[in-house]
Amino acid sequence: MKRQQLIALYLIIIAACYICHSEAVAGTCNRWFGPAGTVHCYKSNRYDDYQWAICRTNTYVKTTSKGRHACRDSTRDYCYYQCMIDEFDRANGVVFSQCKCSPTGPPPTVKVPLPAWCYSPDGRNCSWYRKCLNKAYPKCENDKDDYAIKFAEKFCQLYNESYKEFSPEGKKWVDAVRKCLQVKLVPLIDTFRVKTCKDLKSTAFKTHSPCYLKPDRSSLSYCRLSNEDKDTVFWTIKSSILKAFWPTLKGLLDVRKGCSENTKTQEVKAKIQEEVNKITNKNKTNPVNDVIREMNVRIKVWVQNSVSPIQLTMFIRDNDWDNASKRRKRSVPDDREIARSQFAGKIVDALASEQMWKDKGVAWFAYAEKDGNIMSIRLLVADRFKYERRDNSTKHQRMDNSTKHQRMDNSTKHVGMDNSTKHQRMDNSTSPLQQPTNLSEILMQLGKDVLNGTLNLQIDGENVEITKLNGCLDLKCEEHAFNIKSLKFQENNGNPKEACDADNGPDGARQCVKLPGYNDYQWLTCRTNSYIKLKTNGKHYCTDQSRTYCRYQCMLDKYEKSSGDVYSSCLCSGSQKVTYSFAYVVLLAAVSFLLVR
Ligand SMILES: *[C@@H]1O[C@H](CO)[C@@H](O)[C@H](O)[C@H]1NC(C)=O
Ligand SMILES: *[C@@H]1O[C@H](CO)[C@@H](O)[C@H](O)[C@H]1NC(C)=O
Ligand SMILES: *[C@@H]1O[C@H](CO)[C@@H](O)[C@H](O)[C@H]1NC(C)=O
Ligand SMILES: *[C@@H]1O[C@H](CO)[C@@H](O)[C@H](O)[C@H]1NC(C)=O
Ligand SMILES: *[C@@H]1O[C@H](CO)[C@@H](O)[C@H](O)[C@H]1NC(C)=O
Ligand SMILES: *[C@@H]1O[C@H](CO)[C@@H](O)[C@H](O)[C@H]1NC(C)=O
Ligand SMILES: *[C@@H]1O[C@H](CO)[C@@H](O)[C@H](O)[C@H]1NC(C)=O
Ligand SMILES: *[C@@H]1O[C@H](CO)[C@@H](O)[C@H](O)[C@H]1NC(C)=O
Ligand SMILES: *[C@@H]1O[C@H](CO)[C@@H](O)[C@H](O)[C@H]1NC(C)=O
Ligand SMILES: *[C@@H]1O[C@H](CO)[C@@H](O)[C@H](O)[C@H]1NC(C)=O
Ligand SMILES: *[C@@H]1O[C@H](CO)[C@@H](O)[C@H](O)[C@H]1NC(C)=O
């Protein structure tokens, strides 16, 4: 153990740079002038083979290694830095194929020569992405999935664009991360690197999380930022792309989920309950209006308490998901996850279009969430005004070309939209945001439409239905501010053999049961409490009010009889019979009953 630690220490010190020796050998890395990017094939006795060493600036070496390495001769501006440390942080052992070279082989040749500064950027010049990285990968430039590069570039610009929005800590973090991201991508352009779009994408993607969490030697970390700073980073970057889903940005959320954040979940939950208590039992009208009224109160208190970020979970029919993943070719799970999230993104884009979110100043982001076998859509919303108002002149122009195309792309557009609204949306698309949006109102509208089942979402020509909507109180959405179920999906026919789960139904499941009070077996159908209330105008409901679903007996449904004879149209018999004890039926099965007024 002790010996290992010693070795590590030794390595850290000398890895600091073997290098300066090779100056004599190659003579192509001048201590003052470099040029950066020249390479030399070299064998150290700490490695098993020859590897490339690249001429870098001392600043670059210090930045990329977070201060653990530097030119051995600290007065040098340039020195050779070995590939195995630069890319893999390994100061001895096996030389990987990416770094391997042959001392007798020809020097690497490049099709597109890059200026020397590209090979040793300081991490602050955002034009590096366009002037260096994109030039080295010309074929990947039009790759639509090139999210990570676009993200990194956007991130780099964040430092300047959002200057006023960040706290000093947030600003320091952004600066450190942009440097980290850039220097970690530099090996991609090394002359000996075999350049493929796949490598570009995966390297760019992999770099992100480590850079957010530990961008440099200091204690800066994404997790230590305030919620405000986290939101600013997220939404400012999101504002540069119109599509709901962006894998790299999802990566930022994943990192956030890993932070132990101090949330006000219980506090807000209590506040919501307090407000709800004030309105329940007052002026009951009909069940649907009561549900909407309660939902509105919940949303208002939730949004007012600025839970960060504002997240919702949406459910669609299971078979809507089936079709989405079937259409794509099966490959590695990671790609399938992205495909599902892209589908979720399309749904939310269609939803946003139907609800006119862009015009109303709402920013949104969405991805697919898989919890066991249950798929859902996670949706984040924010006020665009808050994050976009500062760049009302410059950014709109720069982003115009890419966003315009997306807006015109009718494939994801809501088909039911009539011509006049379409034109209106186009006309107003570039007008700057004038005022903040009211997220409570936006979400109340959405909740009402989900409940009423009036959304008409078409994705690739298929109808997609939202069945449920929850507001999230915590990052993982384990606690809900509100729950809404579409009334449309409370009348489906389910599988008669299944039981009736309190939360999951399924709706329409039937069982043949003899209930206390009746003289024979009758059909019980699994229904939601709200459906029963709605259908009977509040006269019937689940015995256990906390249940979403309960069994609704045929005699009550058809004849409003809560005891006595079972009529022939409700009667069931034979192998379908299920026998429950009295206690089970009353306490768990929770049949509905007549409300005694
Ligand atoms: C970035 O580097 C390029 C090339 O060296 C230079 O022309 C440009 O001015 C630099 N930009 C900034 C903001 O430093
Ligand atoms: C961005 O910020 C840096 C450091 O504050 C500054 O040197 C640079 O000029 C700024 N660039 C732009 C385009 O504002
Ligand atoms: C609710 O009841 C209060 C008095 O209890 C009454 O003043 C108010 O107008 C009622 N509101 C509605 C919407 O019926
Ligand atoms: C799935 O897609 C096929 C063909 O695209 C279509 O016929 C079918 O109705 C779809 N099913 C659902 C549930 O949307
Ligand atoms: C938007 O730009 C205009 C000038 O083009 C400026 O007067 C206005 O203050 C800007 N708005 C914001 C919120 O920065
Ligand atoms: C936007 O597109 C126009 C022509 O369609 C082109 O002239 C212009 O250079 C593009 N701008 C950017 C920033 O790509
Ligand atoms: C958009 O719709 C027009 C006709 O309405 C059609 O010609 C065009 O191909 C469509 N574009 C896409 C990307 O589907
Ligand atoms: C919408 O536009 C199409 C073709 O542009 C036209 O055939 C149709 O009548 C229009 N519908 C309405 C409601 O204006
Ligand atoms: C969009 O523009 C139309 C006229 O071009 C205007 O009547 C409408 O109010 C605008 N909508 C918004 C949200 O600015
Ligand atoms: C947002 O809308 C709700 C409901 O209409 C309203 O009660 C609330 O005061 C509004 N909030 C703001 C900030 O305007
Ligand atoms: C639900 O939709 C129907 C018809 O689309 C409409 O008449 C009704 O007012 C809506 N209910 C609510 C609460 O929006």
Tab-separated table of N, CA, C and O in Angstrom, residues 60-104:
chain	number	residue	atom	x	y	z
A	60	TYR	N	-1.365	25.097	-21.302
A	60	TYR	CA	-2.257	24.012	-21.686
A	60	TYR	C	-2.037	22.798	-20.783
A	60	TYR	O	-2.989	22.208	-20.277
A	61	VAL	N	-0.767	22.438	-20.599
A	61	VAL	CA	-0.461	21.245	-19.790
A	61	VAL	C	-1.011	21.416	-18.380
A	61	VAL	O	-1.646	20.514	-17.827
A	62	LYS	N	-0.830	22.572	-17.827
A	62	LYS	CA	-1.336	22.818	-16.467
A	62	LYS	C	-2.863	22.770	-16.436
A	62	LYS	O	-3.457	22.233	-15.506
A	63	THR	N	-3.497	23.343	-17.442
A	63	THR	CA	-4.959	23.388	-17.440
A	63	THR	C	-5.558	21.994	-17.608
A	63	THR	O	-6.434	21.592	-16.853
A	64	THR	N	-5.061	21.269	-18.596
A	64	THR	CA	-5.688	19.980	-18.875
A	64	THR	C	-5.434	18.972	-17.760
A	64	THR	O	-6.232	18.083	-17.527
A	65	SER	N	-4.315	19.123	-17.049
A	65	SER	CA	-4.019	18.164	-15.975
A	65	SER	C	-4.462	18.710	-14.630
A	65	SER	O	-4.147	18.142	-13.600
A	66	LYS	N	-5.190	19.797	-14.637
A	66	LYS	CA	-5.631	20.447	-13.401
A	66	LYS	C	-4.466	20.699	-12.461
A	66	LYS	O	-4.535	20.452	-11.262
A	67	GLY	N	-3.362	21.112	-13.044
A	67	GLY	CA	-2.219	21.506	-12.236
A	67	GLY	C	-1.313	20.372	-11.795
A	67	GLY	O	-0.328	20.597	-11.092
A	68	ARG	N	-1.616	19.143	-12.174
A	68	ARG	CA	-0.776	18.048	-11.713
A	68	ARG	C	0.490	17.911	-12.557
A	68	ARG	O	1.462	17.325	-12.131
A	69	HIS	N	0.428	18.407	-13.766
A	69	HIS	CA	1.611	18.353	-14.622
A	69	HIS	C	1.962	19.749	-15.111
A	69	HIS	O	1.101	20.618	-15.182
A	70	ALA	N	3.223	19.874	-15.459
A	70	ALA	CA	3.696	21.128	-16.046
A	70	ALA	C	4.985	20.810	-16.775
A	70	ALA	O	5.556	19.732	-16.601
A	71	CYS	N	5.433	21.715	-17.603
A	71	CYS	CA	6.734	21.508	-18.224
A	71	CYS	C	7.771	21.390	-17.113
A	71	CYS	O	7.726	22.160	-16.145
A	72	ARG	N	8.665	20.445	-17.263
A	72	ARG	CA	9.624	20.237	-16.177
A	72	ARG	C	10.443	21.503	-15.951
A	72	ARG	O	10.696	21.899	-14.826
A	73	ASP	N	10.817	22.097	-17.045
A	73	ASP	CA	11.527	23.370	-16.964
A	73	ASP	C	10.472	24.474	-16.961
A	73	ASP	O	9.875	24.784	-17.980
A	74	SER	N	10.229	25.025	-15.799
A	74	SER	CA	9.083	25.919	-15.662
A	74	SER	C	9.266	27.233	-16.406
A	74	SER	O	8.353	28.021	-16.526
A	75	THR	N	10.457	27.476	-16.898
A	75	THR	CA	10.659	28.719	-17.647
A	75	THR	C	10.257	28.567	-19.111
A	75	THR	O	10.205	29.529	-19.855
A	76	ARG	N	9.989	27.332	-19.504
A	76	ARG	CA	9.607	27.109	-20.906
A	76	ARG	C	8.170	27.534	-21.149
A	76	ARG	O	7.309	27.342	-20.301
A	77	ASP	N	7.903	28.050	-22.315
A	77	ASP	CA	6.517	28.274	-22.719
A	77	ASP	C	5.950	27.030	-23.387
A	77	ASP	O	4.765	26.762	-23.302
A	78	TYR	N	6.811	26.289	-24.081
A	78	TYR	CA	6.365	25.090	-24.799
A	78	TYR	C	7.195	23.890	-24.381
A	78	TYR	O	8.391	24.011	-24.111
A	79	CYS	N	6.544	22.718	-24.329
A	79	CYS	CA	7.312	21.492	-24.151
A	79	CYS	C	6.520	20.333	-24.748
A	79	CYS	O	5.332	20.480	-25.048
A	80	TYR	N	7.187	19.213	-24.921
A	80	TYR	CA	6.471	18.028	-25.390
A	80	TYR	C	5.678	17.403	-24.244
A	80	TYR	O	6.172	17.318	-23.120
A	81	TYR	N	4.516	16.928	-24.579
A	81	TYR	CA	3.651	16.322	-23.559
A	81	TYR	C	3.219	14.982	-24.110
A	81	TYR	O	2.727	14.913	-25.247
A	82	GLN	N	3.374	13.900	-23.334
A	82	GLN	CA	3.112	12.608	-23.938
A	82	GLN	C	1.617	12.293	-24.035
A	82	GLN	O	0.838	12.583	-23.131
A	83	CYS	N	1.291	11.664	-25.145
A	83	CYS	CA	-0.095	11.316	-25.465
A	83	CYS	C	-0.784	10.524	-24.351
A	83	CYS	O	-1.934	10.785	-24.016
A	84	MET	N	-0.091	9.568	-23.743
A	84	MET	CA	-0.734	8.708	-22.744
A	84	MET	C	-1.167	9.488	-21.506
A	84	MET	O	-2.120	9.120	-20.833
A	85	ILE	N	-0.462	10.544	-21.190
A	85	ILE	CA	-0.899	11.357	-20.048
A	85	ILE	C	-1.989	12.323	-20.509
A	85	ILE	O	-3.039	12.463	-19.882
A	86	ASP	N	-1.764	12.927	-21.658
A	86	ASP	CA	-2.710	13.909	-22.171
A	86	ASP	C	-4.109	13.300	-22.301
A	86	ASP	O	-5.102	13.871	-21.839
A	87	GLU	N	-4.167	12.122	-22.893
A	87	GLU	CA	-5.482	11.552	-23.170
A	87	GLU	C	-5.993	10.606	-22.104
A	87	GLU	O	-7.193	10.478	-21.898
A	88	PHE	N	-5.082	9.836	-21.495
A	88	PHE	CA	-5.554	8.775	-20.602
A	88	PHE	C	-5.089	8.957	-19.169
A	88	PHE	O	-5.411	8.137	-18.310
A	89	ASP	N	-4.337	9.983	-18.920
A	89	ASP	CA	-3.861	10.241	-17.576
A	89	ASP	C	-3.049	9.057	-17.029
A	89	ASP	O	-3.138	8.734	-15.850
A	90	ARG	N	-2.291	8.403	-17.890
A	90	ARG	CA	-1.472	7.276	-17.449
A	90	ARG	C	0.000	7.600	-17.655
A	90	ARG	O	0.419	7.905	-18.758
A	91	ALA	N	0.727	7.484	-16.559
A	91	ALA	CA	2.124	7.905	-16.617
A	91	ALA	C	3.075	6.730	-16.785
A	91	ALA	O	4.288	6.883	-16.704
A	92	ASN	N	2.529	5.527	-16.953
A	92	ASN	CA	3.407	4.376	-17.196
A	92	ASN	C	2.583	3.216	-17.756
A	92	ASN	O	1.358	3.322	-17.869
A	93	GLY	N	3.274	2.132	-18.105
A	93	GLY	CA	2.574	0.916	-18.538
A	93	GLY	C	2.360	0.829	-20.040
A	93	GLY	O	3.194	1.264	-20.835
A	94	VAL	N	1.199	0.254	-20.371
A	94	VAL	CA	0.901	-0.040	-21.765
A	94	VAL	C	0.615	1.250	-22.546
A	94	VAL	O	-0.051	2.144	-22.042
A	95	VAL	N	1.122	1.290	-23.765
A	95	VAL	CA	0.763	2.405	-24.657
A	95	VAL	C	-0.434	1.971	-25.500
A	95	VAL	O	-0.387	0.947	-26.183
A	96	PHE	N	-1.518	2.697	-25.414
A	96	PHE	CA	-2.733	2.336	-26.152
A	96	PHE	C	-2.565	2.652	-27.636
A	96	PHE	O	-1.773	3.526	-28.010
A	97	SER	N	-3.382	1.984	-28.424
A	97	SER	CA	-3.205	2.107	-29.873
A	97	SER	C	-3.377	3.543	-30.367
A	97	SER	O	-2.726	3.964	-31.321
A	98	GLN	N	-4.253	4.298	-29.670
A	98	GLN	CA	-4.470	5.679	-30.117
A	98	GLN	C	-3.205	6.517	-30.022
A	98	GLN	O	-3.070	7.529	-30.693
A	99	CYS	N	-2.286	6.115	-29.115
A	99	CYS	CA	-1.093	6.925	-28.884
A	99	CYS	C	0.151	6.328	-29.529
A	99	CYS	O	1.186	6.973	-29.618
A	100	LYS	N	0.040	5.060	-29.935
A	100	LYS	CA	1.202	4.320	-30.414
A	100	LYS	C	1.787	4.931	-31.697
A	100	LYS	O	1.053	5.433	-32.541
A	101	CYS	N	3.098	4.801	-31.826
A	101	CYS	CA	3.724	5.251	-33.067
A	101	CYS	C	4.928	4.376	-33.368
A	101	CYS	O	5.387	3.615	-32.516
A	102	SER	N	5.418	4.468	-34.577
A	102	SER	CA	6.590	3.688	-34.952
A	102	SER	C	7.745	4.656	-35.205
A	102	SER	O	7.594	5.640	-35.945
A	103	PRO	N	8.897	4.393	-34.592
A	103	PRO	CA	10.018	5.335	-34.730
A	103	PRO	C	10.516	5.430	-36.169
A	103	PRO	O	11.123	6.425	-36.546
A	104	THR	N	10.214	4.396	-36.953
A	104	THR	CA	10.704	4.423	-38.330
A	104	THR	C	9.624	4.841	-39.317
A	104	THR	O	9.892	5.053	-40.489
